[in-house]
Amino acid sequence: MIARKRLGDLLEDAGLVTAEQISDALENKKDEQKLGDALLERGYITERQLIEALEFQLGIPHVSLYQYPIEEQALGYIPKELAQKNYIMPLQVRDNTLVVAMKDPMDYYIIDDLEMATGYSISPAIATKDDILYAINKFYFKKETEVRVEYSNGTADDEAPVIRLLDQLLNTGVQLRASDIHIDPQESNIIVRYRIDGRLQTENTVTKHMQNSLVARIKILADMNITQTRLPQDGRIKTAIAGTPVDLRISSLPTIHGEKVVIRILDLNNALMQLSELNFSQENHKKYRQLISQPSGLVLLTGPTGSGKTSTLYASLNFLNKEADNIITVEDPVEFQLDGINQVQVNSSVGLTFANGLRSILRQDPNIIMVGEIRDQETAEIAIRASLTGHLVFSTLHTNSAIDTVPRLFDMGIEPYLAVSALNGIVAQRLVRKICMDCREKREPTEMEKEIFARNGVEPEFIYFGEGCSSCHQRGYRSRLAVHEVLVIDETIRSMLLNNRPLKEIRDYAEEQGMAFLMEDGLEKVRAGLTTIEEIMQVSISL
């Protein structure tokens, strides 16, 4: 039987946290949040430290479920819903004992409940939350899919299996923190892939005869036309999955093997970030705050699709959201709904384009305007004129770097003097994968890495990498962070642009003024142990 200690005392005895940190976590934790989760959230301990402390202090083994031989018969003793709710995973039956992996092996209530419900003595093992969720989705999904294949015949009778299948796919996406779910029809089956930390990975395959009913179910929920299968369509679903409010963006595309569906998952709990959470370096954070605190002018964010521009825009608007200011946006689509901000959804089918929406906004007495994207000359001209007539305007463009943005505006047919006069500054950004803090190790840089660092004026003693662990599913990375470059348009740069000076000359001047380019900002984050040089080199290749 486990010695029934309190987690706080156990961690304090292990020297991992102080009494003050425990008190702070207890005072500020959310309703029903456990102490361990509160300590993790506040950065007082890592999940690895927590597991090692529990393993050592309680003598409970730590298991990695990545390739663990889980017995199928054990799944029958604990329903999937109970496993998901309490972060537990049945592993195997030994004589009169059920071995169960638990996120919190000190949850004595659930241990007592399991012993009463199963009639077995419970032998707990420790596993990370993500590892348990991954195993639940993998093994219970496999079991349920086999049942669905057995009972489903591809007709109207399979409505219930299809509902459960879609629920399972969405649950898996939310729990794995995927940004997108790809449902890819093949000749003989359907492949389901999840984009996690920017990388697609195959998690499941679904039998081919479920294809039409699965796509139809998604289209019905998204208010799309289920009879139209030969043209692309878009839709939207707002719902809650496993207690998490989410906004789902649906896109269907006809392919030779049927309709491919991509589901973009927007987690509304984590939708709105603060400026301090955007991974700006100290200098870039200071420059950016000065840029967006100007009473008027144009601030542009650049980068490819999926580089976090929307998160930066929303964090900026949230920072500026005051009662005294009228903030209006025109977006396609409206990603997240912000309290106190007037958001307009582009609707081309009725003539509400970016340009038309922007014209209407200017008659609404705005102080701050956000245009989702500058796609054409007309939108660019209206945005620039708005910024020159006393409005602070935010927008985005697809360019490779901050300095490349101004010539792009010229190429769109904007008069150079207007573009240069309007611009306050430009931020280019990319997302890179973050090293998993639970398996981070350090090593000396290689000669080639030293050369790359030296060329960019950075001299690290060590660099870091993720070994791969149960927390990150052996990938070595967990979550993502942004790298930035912030170009402030001063009078000298304005003059150089108007006089058509070469971009290299402007770049050299910006560097003299202390501007850190994407590569340099990335390498500083490598030195700080946040990401790897391989991730940053991918950013530099795209420049």
PDB file of C-alpha atoms in Angstrom, residues 75 77-88 90 136-137 139-141 143-144 148 164-165 167-169 171-172 175:
ATOM      1  CA  LEU A  75      -8.728  -2.187 -21.438  1.00  0.00           C
ATOM      2  CA  TYR A  77     -11.689  -3.085 -16.879  1.00  0.00           C
ATOM      3  CA  ILE A  78     -11.613   0.725 -17.244  1.00  0.00           C
ATOM      4  CA  PRO A  79     -13.985   2.610 -19.597  1.00  0.00           C
ATOM      5  CA  LYS A  80     -12.339   5.071 -21.973  1.00  0.00           C
ATOM      6  CA  GLU A  81     -14.289   8.044 -20.520  1.00  0.00           C
ATOM      7  CA  LEU A  82     -13.031   7.272 -16.985  1.00  0.00           C
ATOM      8  CA  ALA A  83      -9.466   6.851 -18.293  1.00  0.00           C
ATOM      9  CA  GLN A  84      -9.590  10.215 -20.099  1.00  0.00           C
ATOM     10  CA  LYS A  85     -11.157  12.081 -17.178  1.00  0.00           C
ATOM     11  CA  ASN A  86      -8.634  10.857 -14.591  1.00  0.00           C
ATOM     12  CA  TYR A  87      -5.537  10.413 -16.809  1.00  0.00           C
ATOM     13  CA  ILE A  88      -5.164   6.693 -16.124  1.00  0.00           C
ATOM     14  CA  PRO A  90      -4.773   0.103 -17.679  1.00  0.00           C
ATOM     15  CA  ILE A 136      -5.664   6.088 -24.535  1.00  0.00           C
ATOM     16  CA  ASN A 137      -6.215   7.463 -28.010  1.00  0.00           C
ATOM     17  CA  PHE A 139      -5.332   1.668 -27.928  1.00  0.00           C
ATOM     18  CA  TYR A 140      -8.967   2.535 -27.222  1.00  0.00           C
ATOM     19  CA  PHE A 141      -9.256   3.962 -30.760  1.00  0.00           C
ATOM     20  CA  LYS A 143     -10.372  -1.318 -30.132  1.00  0.00           C
ATOM     21  CA  GLU A 144     -13.370   0.888 -31.018  1.00  0.00           C
ATOM     22  CA  ARG A 148     -17.135  -0.274 -35.775  1.00  0.00           C
ATOM     23  CA  ARG A 164     -18.297   7.982 -32.318  1.00  0.00           C
ATOM     24  CA  LEU A 165     -15.513   7.873 -34.922  1.00  0.00           C
ATOM     25  CA  ASP A 167     -15.770  12.311 -31.743  1.00  0.00           C
ATOM     26  CA  GLN A 168     -12.694  10.122 -31.289  1.00  0.00           C
ATOM     27  CA  LEU A 169     -10.764  11.872 -34.093  1.00  0.00           C
ATOM     28  CA  ASN A 171     -10.748  14.176 -29.049  1.00  0.00           C
ATOM     29  CA  THR A 172      -7.396  12.863 -30.208  1.00  0.00           C
ATOM     30  CA  GLN A 175      -5.529  16.039 -26.523  1.00  0.00           C
TER      31      GLN A 175
END
